[in-house]
Short mmCIF file of C-alpha atoms in Angstrom, two decimals:
data_model
loop_
_atom_site.label_atom_id
_atom_site.label_comp_id
_atom_site.label_asym_id
_atom_site.label_seq_id
_atom_site.Cartn_x
_atom_site.Cartn_y
_atom_site.Cartn_z
CA UNK X 254 -11.60 -42.31 -12.38
CA UNK X 255 -9.88 -39.06 -12.66
CA UNK X 256 -6.03 -38.66 -10.92
CA UNK X 257 -6.98 -35.68 -8.68
CA UNK X 258 -10.56 -33.94 -8.76
CA UNK X 259 -9.78 -29.84 -7.46
CA UNK X 260 -13.25 -28.51 -7.14
CA UNK X 261 -12.11 -23.76 -7.59
CA UNK X 262 -11.00 -22.23 -10.35
CA UNK X 263 -9.43 -19.20 -8.15
CA UNK X 264 -5.18 -18.81 -7.84
CA UNK X 265 -5.62 -21.41 -5.18
CA UNK X 266 -7.30 -23.74 -7.24
CA UNK X 267 -5.36 -22.44 -10.42
CA UNK X 268 -1.84 -23.24 -9.03
CA UNK X 269 -2.96 -26.16 -7.17
CA UNK X 270 -3.50 -27.61 -10.66
CA UNK X 271 -0.36 -25.70 -12.43
CA UNK X 272 1.95 -27.34 -10.29
CA UNK X 273 0.82 -30.66 -9.79
CA UNK X 274 0.82 -30.68 -13.42
CA UNK X 275 4.39 -30.17 -13.15
CA UNK X 276 4.37 -33.02 -10.30
CA UNK X 277 2.86 -34.99 -13.72
CA UNK X 278 -0.39 -35.66 -12.29
CA UNK X 279 -2.80 -34.66 -14.34
CA UNK X 280 -5.69 -32.84 -12.64
CA UNK X 281 -8.77 -32.28 -13.74
CA UNK X 282 -10.05 -28.26 -11.85
CA UNK X 283 -13.70 -28.38 -11.78
CA UNK X 284 -15.32 -25.05 -11.49
CA UNK X 285 -18.94 -22.96 -11.48
CA UNK X 286 -18.28 -19.90 -13.21
CA UNK X 287 -17.86 -19.06 -16.93
CA UNK X 288 -13.85 -17.11 -15.83
CA UNK X 289 -11.54 -18.76 -13.86
CA UNK X 290 -9.55 -16.14 -10.98
CA UNK X 291 -12.50 -15.93 -8.97
CA UNK X 292 -12.45 -12.33 -7.37
CA UNK X 293 -9.17 -11.63 -9.05
CA UNK X 294 -11.10 -9.78 -12.05
CA UNK X 295 -10.07 -6.70 -14.36
CA UNK X 296 -12.25 -4.32 -16.63
CA UNK X 297 -11.70 -2.20 -19.53
CA UNK X 298 -14.13 0.28 -19.21
CA UNK X 299 -14.33 4.31 -21.13
CA UNK X 300 -10.68 4.16 -21.17
CA UNK X 301 -10.14 3.15 -17.54
CA UNK X 302 -8.42 -0.45 -16.06
CA UNK X 303 -10.09 -1.28 -12.84
CA UNK X 304 -9.40 -3.99 -10.76
CA UNK X 305 -12.53 -5.49 -9.18
CA UNK X 306 -10.61 -7.48 -6.41
CA UNK X 307 -7.74 -7.24 -5.62
CA UNK X 308 -5.28 -4.58 -7.66
CA UNK X 309 -1.77 -5.64 -6.78
CA UNK X 310 0.50 -8.76 -5.98
CA UNK X 311 3.76 -8.25 -4.38
CA UNK X 312 6.08 -10.14 -4.73
CA UNK X 313 9.41 -11.91 -2.80
CA UNK X 314 11.24 -14.84 -2.40
CA UNK X 315 10.93 -17.68 -5.84
CA UNK X 316 8.73 -18.97 -5.49
CA UNK X 317 6.11 -16.61 -7.65
CA UNK X 318 8.99 -15.19 -9.77
CA UNK X 319 9.42 -18.32 -11.13
CA UNK X 320 6.17 -19.29 -11.79
CA UNK X 321 5.25 -16.03 -13.47
CA UNK X 322 8.87 -16.96 -15.48
CA UNK X 323 7.38 -19.94 -16.51
CA UNK X 324 4.58 -18.80 -17.94
CA UNK X 325 5.22 -16.36 -19.69
CA UNK X 326 4.71 -13.64 -18.46
CA UNK X 327 7.42 -11.30 -17.11
CA UNK X 328 6.43 -9.23 -20.88
CA UNK X 329 3.84 -8.42 -19.23
CA UNK X 330 4.39 -7.54 -16.03
CA UNK X 331 3.46 -3.69 -14.90
CA UNK X 332 6.32 -2.54 -12.42
CA UNK X 333 4.19 0.24 -9.25
CA UNK X 334 5.24 4.03 -9.18
CA UNK X 335 7.86 4.05 -6.78
CA UNK X 336 5.39 6.79 -5.62
CA UNK X 337 3.88 4.03 -3.78
CA UNK X 338 6.28 3.14 -1.16
CA UNK X 339 4.45 6.47 0.56
CA UNK X 340 1.02 5.86 1.78
CA UNK X 341 -0.87 8.40 3.52
CA UNK X 342 -3.34 8.34 6.76
CA UNK X 343 -6.13 10.52 7.72
CA UNK X 344 -4.61 11.91 11.24
CA UNK X 345 -6.95 13.58 13.52
CA UNK X 346 -7.32 17.12 12.11
CA UNK X 347 -8.76 14.73 9.07
CA UNK X 348 -5.43 15.83 6.50
CA UNK X 349 -3.52 13.05 4.47
CA UNK X 350 -0.21 12.94 6.11
CA UNK X 351 2.24 10.22 5.03
CA UNK X 352 3.65 7.64 6.36
CA UNK X 353 7.48 8.17 7.37
CA UNK X 354 9.79 8.51 10.14
CA UNK X 355 8.63 12.27 10.74
CA UNK X 356 5.20 11.19 11.39
CA UNK X 357 5.59 9.97 14.80
CA UNK X 358 7.05 13.63 15.65
CA UNK X 359 4.36 15.67 13.96
CA UNK X 360 1.79 15.52 11.28
CA UNK X 361 -1.43 15.92 14.37
CA UNK X 362 -0.95 11.20 14.95
CA UNK X 363 0.55 10.59 17.62
CA UNK X 364 0.05 13.19 20.83
CA UNK X 365 4.01 13.21 22.63
CA UNK X 366 2.17 10.60 25.35
CA UNK X 367 1.30 8.75 21.96
CA UNK X 368 5.40 8.86 20.71
CA UNK X 369 6.86 8.44 23.41
CA UNK X 370 5.32 5.40 24.29
CA UNK X 371 6.06 4.30 20.79
CA UNK X 372 9.62 4.86 21.51
CA UNK X 373 9.19 3.14 24.72
CA UNK X 374 8.62 -0.52 22.30
CA UNK X 375 12.42 -1.76 23.34
CA UNK X 376 12.85 -1.99 26.34
CA UNK X 377 8.84 -4.15 27.09
CA UNK X 378 10.03 -7.16 27.86
CA UNK X 379 8.40 -10.08 25.27
CA UNK X 380 5.84 -12.28 26.36
CA UNK X 381 6.29 -16.18 26.72
CA UNK X 382 5.41 -18.33 23.64
CA UNK X 383 3.33 -20.14 25.92
CA UNK X 384 -0.01 -17.88 27.49
CA UNK X 385 -2.76 -18.14 25.72
CA UNK X 386 -3.24 -16.41 21.89
CA UNK X 387 -3.75 -12.98 22.19
CA UNK X 388 -5.62 -10.66 19.77
CA UNK X 389 -3.50 -7.94 17.66
CA UNK X 390 -4.59 -4.98 19.57
CA UNK X 391 -4.09 -6.86 23.12
CA UNK X 392 -0.72 -7.07 21.19
CA UNK X 393 -0.15 -3.55 19.80
CA UNK X 394 -1.32 -2.17 22.75
CA UNK X 395 1.15 -3.94 25.25
CA UNK X 396 3.70 -3.53 22.68
CA UNK X 397 3.29 -0.45 21.24
CA UNK X 398 0.32 1.03 23.28
CA UNK X 399 -3.96 2.76 21.94
CA UNK X 400 -2.49 5.55 20.30
CA UNK X 401 -0.14 3.39 18.00
CA UNK X 402 -3.01 0.28 17.76
CA UNK X 403 -5.50 3.27 16.91
CA UNK X 404 -4.04 5.57 14.62
CA UNK X 405 -1.71 3.02 12.85
CA UNK X 406 -2.67 -0.38 13.23
CA UNK X 407 -6.30 -0.61 12.91
CA UNK X 408 -6.67 1.52 9.28
CA UNK X 409 -3.77 -0.88 8.64
CA UNK X 410 -5.84 -3.81 10.17
CA UNK X 411 -9.34 -2.64 8.62
CA UNK X 412 -8.13 -1.47 5.12
CA UNK X 413 -5.81 -4.74 4.82
CA UNK X 414 -8.22 -7.51 6.28
CA UNK X 415 -11.00 -5.70 6.05
CA UNK X 416 -10.67 -7.25 10.57
CA UNK X 417 -11.53 -5.52 13.59
CA UNK X 418 -8.11 -6.20 15.84
CA UNK X 419 -9.87 -6.70 18.91
CA UNK X 420 -10.93 -9.99 17.00
CA UNK X 421 -8.24 -10.87 14.74
CA UNK X 422 -5.32 -13.83 16.12
CA UNK X 423 -2.01 -12.36 15.91
CA UNK X 424 -0.23 -15.50 16.27
CA UNK X 425 -2.70 -16.49 12.53
CA UNK X 426 -3.32 -12.78 10.82
CA UNK X 427 0.63 -11.47 11.28
CA UNK X 428 3.18 -14.53 12.76
CA UNK X 429 5.97 -12.61 11.12
CA UNK X 430 4.82 -9.33 13.31
CA UNK X 431 4.90 -12.46 16.37
CA UNK X 432 8.17 -14.42 15.55
CA UNK X 433 9.97 -10.89 15.28
CA UNK X 434 9.02 -10.16 18.69
CA UNK X 435 9.73 -13.69 19.98
CA UNK X 436 13.33 -13.40 18.20
CA UNK X 437 14.79 -10.17 19.03
CA UNK X 438 12.79 -9.50 22.74
CA UNK X 439 11.38 -7.02 20.70
CA UNK X 440 9.76 -5.55 16.86
CA UNK X 441 12.78 -2.85 17.09
CA UNK X 442 15.61 -5.65 17.48
CA UNK X 443 13.60 -8.45 15.33
CA UNK X 444 12.96 -6.53 12.63
CA UNK X 445 17.25 -5.57 12.72
CA UNK X 446 17.91 -8.81 13.96
CA UNK X 447 15.96 -10.12 10.19
CA UNK X 448 17.26 -7.57 8.17
CA UNK X 449 21.05 -8.38 9.47
CA UNK X 450 20.15 -12.55 8.43
CA UNK X 451 19.16 -11.36 5.45
CA UNK X 452 21.17 -12.84 2.35
CA UNK X 453 22.91 -10.44 -0.12
CA UNK X 454 21.59 -12.54 -2.91
CA UNK X 455 18.14 -12.47 -1.40
CA UNK X 456 15.25 -11.59 -3.70
CA UNK X 457 14.23 -7.56 -3.86
CA UNK X 458 10.27 -6.73 -2.67
CA UNK X 459 8.16 -5.74 -6.33
CA UNK X 460 5.22 -3.91 -6.16
CA UNK X 461 3.63 -5.40 -9.59
CA UNK X 462 -0.13 -6.06 -11.90
CA UNK X 463 0.26 -6.52 -15.03
CA UNK X 464 -0.77 -4.28 -18.46
CA UNK X 465 -4.42 -5.58 -18.17
CA UNK X 466 -4.98 -5.96 -15.16
CA UNK X 467 -4.05 -9.18 -12.23
CA UNK X 468 -6.96 -11.49 -14.28
CA UNK X 469 -4.48 -11.72 -16.75
CA UNK X 470 -2.42 -14.40 -14.24
CA UNK X 471 -5.80 -16.45 -13.72
CA UNK X 472 -6.11 -16.24 -17.56
CA UNK X 473 -2.96 -17.25 -18.18
CA UNK X 474 -3.04 -20.39 -15.91
CA UNK X 475 -6.17 -21.06 -17.56
CA UNK X 476 -4.38 -21.67 -20.80
CA UNK X 477 -2.01 -23.22 -19.88
CA UNK X 478 -3.83 -26.00 -18.11
CA UNK X 479 -6.84 -26.43 -21.65
CA UNK X 480 -8.61 -29.00 -21.30
CA UNK X 481 -8.15 -30.06 -17.07
CA UNK X 482 -9.82 -26.62 -16.33
CA UNK X 483 -13.43 -27.58 -17.60
CA UNK X 484 -15.43 -23.49 -16.40
CA UNK X 485 -19.79 -23.43 -16.29
CA UNK X 486 -19.78 -26.71 -13.83
CA UNK X 487 -20.80 -25.64 -10.27
CA UNK X 488 -20.27 -29.01 -8.32
CA UNK X 489 -23.74 -29.38 -6.92
CA UNK X 490 -23.40 -32.78 -5.08
CA UNK X 491 -20.08 -34.57 -3.29
CA UNK X 492 -20.58 -38.33 -2.16
CA UNK X 493 -17.17 -41.14 -0.89
CA UNK X 494 -17.60 -44.67 -2.31
CA UNK X 495 -15.49 -47.16 -1.93
CA UNK X 496 -12.58 -44.77 -0.99
CA UNK X 497 -13.42 -43.12 -4.16
CA UNK X 498 -15.00 -39.88 -3.78
CA UNK X 499 -17.35 -38.33 -6.48
CA UNK X 500 -18.35 -34.67 -7.25
CA UNK X 501 -21.86 -34.68 -9.40
CA UNK X 502 -22.40 -31.62 -11.32
CA UNK X 503 -25.37 -32.29 -14.09
CA UNK X 504 -25.64 -35.25 -15.79
CA UNK X 505 -21.98 -35.10 -15.45
CA UNK X 506 -20.34 -37.05 -12.68
CA UNK X 507 -16.28 -37.46 -12.37
CA UNK X 508 -14.53 -40.26 -9.81
CA UNK X 509 -11.34 -40.29 -7.65
CA UNK X 510 -9.42 -41.30 -4.52
CA UNK X 511 -8.10 -37.50 -4.49
CA UNK X 512 -10.32 -34.24 -4.37
CA UNK X 513 -9.14 -31.16 -3.16
CA UNK X 514 -11.43 -28.33 -2.47
CA UNK X 515 -9.51 -25.08 -3.43
CA UNK X 516 -13.47 -23.10 -2.05
CA UNK X 517 -14.54 -20.53 0.23
CA UNK X 518 -14.84 -22.18 3.77
CA UNK X 519 -18.77 -22.01 3.57
CA UNK X 520 -19.09 -23.42 -0.36
CA UNK X 521 -17.04 -26.39 1.11
CA UNK X 522 -18.81 -26.81 4.08
CA UNK X 523 -22.14 -26.81 1.97
CA UNK X 524 -21.02 -29.30 -0.51
CA UNK X 525 -19.78 -31.38 3.07
CA UNK X 526 -22.19 -31.17 4.76
CA UNK X 527 -23.59 -34.54 3.82
CA UNK X 528 -20.57 -36.07 4.38
CA UNK X 529 -19.82 -34.74 7.52
CA UNK X 530 -21.82 -32.86 9.67
CA UNK X 531 -18.94 -32.07 12.28
CA UNK X 532 -16.98 -30.49 9.81
CA UNK X 533 -19.19 -28.60 7.32
CA UNK X 534 -19.87 -26.64 11.11
CA UNK X 535 -16.30 -25.73 11.41
CA UNK X 536 -15.71 -24.06 7.92
CA UNK X 537 -18.86 -22.53 8.48
CA UNK X 538 -18.41 -21.10 11.25
CA UNK X 539 -15.30 -19.94 9.61
CA UNK X 540 -16.84 -15.38 9.34
CA UNK X 541 -16.27 -13.39 5.29
CA UNK X 542 -17.43 -9.42 6.18
CA UNK X 543 -18.53 -8.21 3.05
CA UNK X 544 -16.68 -5.30 0.89
CA UNK X 545 -16.93 -2.99 -1.61
CA UNK X 546 -14.80 -1.98 -4.14
CA UNK X 547 -15.23 1.47 -5.76
CA UNK X 548 -14.27 2.04 -8.97
CA UNK X 549 -14.82 6.52 -9.27
CA UNK X 550 -12.67 8.32 -11.53
CA UNK X 551 -12.28 12.00 -12.27
CA UNK X 552 -10.50 14.87 -14.40
CA UNK X 553 -7.20 15.32 -12.65
CA UNK X 554 -8.15 19.58 -12.57
CA UNK X 555 -10.94 18.59 -9.73
CA UNK X 556 -8.91 17.41 -6.81
CA UNK X 557 -6.44 19.43 -4.92
CA UNK X 558 -4.04 16.83 -3.53
CA UNK X 559 -1.18 15.88 -5.13
CA UNK X 560 -2.34 11.19 -5.02
CA UNK X 561 1.53 11.22 -4.99
CA UNK X 562 1.44 7.71 -3.01
CA UNK X 563 -0.53 4.15 -2.39
CA UNK X 564 -3.03 5.55 -1.06
CA UNK X 565 -4.83 6.82 2.48
CA UNK X 566 -5.81 4.65 5.01
CA UNK X 567 -8.98 5.99 7.62
CA UNK X 568 -8.77 5.18 11.17
CA UNK X 569 -12.04 3.54 11.68
CA UNK X 570 -12.12 6.29 15.01
CA UNK X 571 -13.02 9.12 12.47
CA UNK X 572 -16.35 7.70 12.19
CA UNK X 573 -16.45 6.87 8.48
CA UNK X 574 -17.63 4.73 6.12
CA UNK X 575 -14.62 4.79 3.84
CA UNK X 576 -11.76 2.19 4.82
CA UNK X 577 -9.07 3.83 2.46
CA UNK X 578 -8.74 4.56 -0.86
CA UNK X 579 -5.90 3.92 -3.51
CA UNK X 580 -4.93 6.51 -6.51
CA UNK X 581 -4.95 3.65 -8.65
CA UNK X 582 -4.17 5.74 -12.37
CA UNK X 583 -0.67 6.05 -9.81
CA UNK X 584 0.20 3.23 -9.17
CA UNK X 585 0.04 1.56 -12.79
CA UNK X 586 0.17 3.41 -15.72
CA UNK X 587 -2.75 2.62 -17.80
CA UNK X 588 -5.19 3.34 -15.41
CA UNK X 589 -7.08 6.44 -16.94
CA UNK X 590 -7.31 8.44 -19.67
CA UNK X 591 -5.38 11.38 -20.06
CA UNK X 592 -6.01 13.92 -17.82
CA UNK X 593 -7.86 12.00 -15.92
CA UNK X 594 -7.85 10.11 -12.77
CA UNK X 595 -9.37 6.60 -11.28
CA UNK X 596 -9.64 5.93 -7.18
CA UNK X 597 -10.61 2.94 -5.60
CA UNK X 598 -12.79 3.21 -2.64
CA UNK X 599 -13.05 0.46 -0.33
CA UNK X 600 -16.47 -0.69 1.69
CA UNK X 601 -17.49 -2.70 4.89
CA UNK X 602 -15.64 -5.03 6.08
CA UNK X 603 -15.60 -6.36 10.00
CA UNK X 604 -16.67 -3.19 11.71
CA UNK X 605 -18.77 -1.85 8.89
CA UNK X 606 -21.60 -4.39 7.71
CA UNK X 607 -23.18 -3.46 4.38
CA UNK X 608 -25.47 -6.60 3.55
CA UNK X 609 -27.45 -5.03 1.86
CA UNK X 610 -26.76 -1.83 0.37
CA UNK X 611 -27.60 -0.73 -2.64
CA UNK X 612 -24.23 0.19 -5.23
CA UNK X 613 -25.03 4.01 -4.88
CA UNK X 614 -25.93 3.86 -2.12
CA UNK X 615 -22.43 2.70 -1.26
CA UNK X 616 -20.96 5.00 -4.24
CA UNK X 617 -22.87 7.78 -2.56
CA UNK X 618 -21.33 7.98 0.63
CA UNK X 619 -17.67 7.01 -0.57
CA UNK X 620 -17.61 9.82 -2.01
CA UNK X 621 -19.16 12.34 0.95
CA UNK X 622 -16.08 11.13 3.36
CA UNK X 623 -13.56 10.61 0.48
CA UNK X 624 -14.41 14.03 -1.21
CA UNK X 625 -13.39 16.67 1.10
CA UNK X 626 -10.22 15.07 2.72
CA UNK X 627 -8.37 15.03 -1.32
CA UNK X 628 -9.81 18.17 -2.33
CA UNK X 629 -12.52 16.78 -5.38
CA UNK X 630 -15.00 18.72 -6.75
CA UNK X 631 -17.57 17.56 -9.01
CA UNK X 632 -18.73 14.65 -9.36
CA UNK X 633 -16.69 11.35 -11.06
CA UNK X 634 -16.90 11.10 -15.01
CA UNK X 635 -17.20 7.04 -14.54
CA UNK X 636 -17.54 5.85 -10.99
CA UNK X 637 -18.01 1.96 -10.72
CA UNK X 638 -19.16 -0.75 -7.65
CA UNK X 639 -18.09 -4.17 -6.92
CA UNK X 640 -19.78 -6.00 -3.90
CA UNK X 641 -18.05 -9.27 -2.78
CA UNK X 642 -20.35 -10.50 -0.20
CA UNK X 643 -17.48 -12.38 1.44
CA UNK X 644 -14.91 -10.59 0.44
CA UNK X 645 -11.82 -12.08 3.14
CA UNK X 646 -11.68 -14.61 5.45
CA UNK X 647 -10.91 -13.31 8.81
CA UNK X 648 -8.43 -15.63 10.96
CA UNK X 649 -10.07 -14.89 14.66
CA UNK X 650 -8.89 -16.00 18.09
CA UNK X 651 -9.63 -19.35 18.11
CA UNK X 652 -8.29 -19.86 14.00
CA UNK X 653 -5.71 -22.00 13.90
CA UNK X 654 -7.11 -24.81 16.51
CA UNK X 655 -10.49 -24.55 14.60
CA UNK X 656 -7.80 -25.47 11.61
CA UNK X 657 -6.57 -28.28 13.80
CA UNK X 658 -9.99 -29.37 13.97
CA UNK X 659 -11.15 -29.45 10.85
CA UNK X 660 -7.77 -30.85 9.60
CA UNK X 661 -8.67 -33.58 12.68
CA UNK X 662 -12.28 -34.51 10.88
CA UNK X 663 -10.80 -34.27 7.05
CA UNK X 664 -8.10 -37.21 7.74
CA UNK X 665 -10.65 -39.47 8.40
CA UNK X 666 -11.50 -38.88 5.20
CA UNK X 667 -8.88 -40.19 3.11
CA UNK X 668 -7.98 -38.32 -0.03
CA UNK X 669 -10.02 -35.24 1.28
CA UNK X 670 -7.32 -31.89 0.87
CA UNK X 671 -8.16 -28.20 1.51
CA UNK X 672 -6.41 -25.25 -0.47
CA UNK X 673 -7.81 -22.10 0.37
CA UNK X 674 -6.96 -18.02 1.52
CA UNK X 675 -8.10 -19.79 4.81
CA UNK X 676 -5.80 -21.48 6.15
CA UNK X 677 -2.24 -20.77 5.54
CA UNK X 678 -2.82 -17.00 4.34
CA UNK X 679 -5.26 -14.65 2.59
CA UNK X 680 -2.98 -12.44 0.47
CA UNK X 681 -2.87 -14.01 -2.71
CA UNK X 682 1.57 -14.19 -2.76
CA UNK X 683 0.19 -16.89 0.33
CA UNK X 684 -1.83 -18.86 -1.84
CA UNK X 685 0.41 -19.34 -4.79
CA UNK X 686 3.10 -20.33 -2.71
CA UNK X 687 1.44 -22.57 -0.30
CA UNK X 688 0.12 -23.92 -3.28
CA UNK X 689 3.86 -25.00 -4.66
CA UNK X 690 4.05 -26.20 -1.58
CA UNK X 691 1.27 -28.19 -1.87
CA UNK X 692 2.50 -30.34 -4.46
CA UNK X 693 5.91 -31.22 -2.85
CA UNK X 694 5.07 -32.30 -0.12
CA UNK X 695 1.88 -33.75 -0.35
CA UNK X 696 3.46 -37.56 -0.60
CA UNK X 697 0.58 -39.03 -2.77
CA UNK X 698 0.75 -42.63 -3.41
CA UNK X 699 0.20 -43.80 -6.88
#
């Protein structure tokens, strides 16, 4: 009989196992793949270091920085280039312009009407909290106007969440933004109030990676877990008998009173379908669009743009398929050979279905679209494509109510828990923080 069985060694499963061990538990973590980490994968090829999933980690608060210290990862941390504070967005003239206060009054992004609408935000009354759920698009239109949605927020939502602001819930996707309106009466006043409330001792937010890429983190956690982690162990069947959960892989079966599914919602649904069809249906209804991550290398002299920033977002109104481009070798050192640069382009998401398209097609599309925008001539000297068929869970309208239904249905199965990025946030830091809180607050009885 195992103390706790955790299925899925992505960052949520790894962090949950690690923090539970700190609390004196002996978890067994089962992973189908040969290596842990899920989409946290890094590769060194031909002098290029590419992250195939997430490309950076935002350090804030206390929990994650302390965990990295506990893992003795501080010496491996690479700080983002200060230039990463500059972020480009494509304007209506197909020119990359740096975001900042000046872009609102020039740069070919917003019209005079759009700027005036934006400046009027502090004078608009907040929406009542008891009103019905609101989409990100409706929230932004109400507070900032249609142009701000089209040229500022839509590219951010599609580039960061691979989502459609007309379908995503602001309450679920951007709760901190909604809180600014409710706390201050407007976004501007709420932001000023939040800044004034911030303690002088609050740790500075830092954007980081590691010398060998983000995969360093799951590999280090795996090393710390030792025999508690078993890779190449796909769980094919779950069962429950007399209050005990059974997880079977091949000829092996493990039992525990406590089962944690740290899996994408669809994968959890498939395992739970024989036990609870209604619960499986709710999980399976959470959408995950496909996203392609394209790592593209050039000689520096091939690109006219200075690449002096984090990257460039592309508004959907421009009619291009590419969501955005990271200037990866600017963002972190050591990502490309001398006199060469690495770009990472993203394509797909909720507003552009790429299912069934080949790597060559996606690469050709991205090159056709970004080369004129960045002044790129000639062919790349390096290119790789990684497509994630189910990339990022979408917190669409009704998501919070769906999670409540999932919790109510799972309560019928004592000892069943979920830890995954379809719950409390899709960012890496959110997954780690929630795993820590879960280990502290779960209140299990041995």
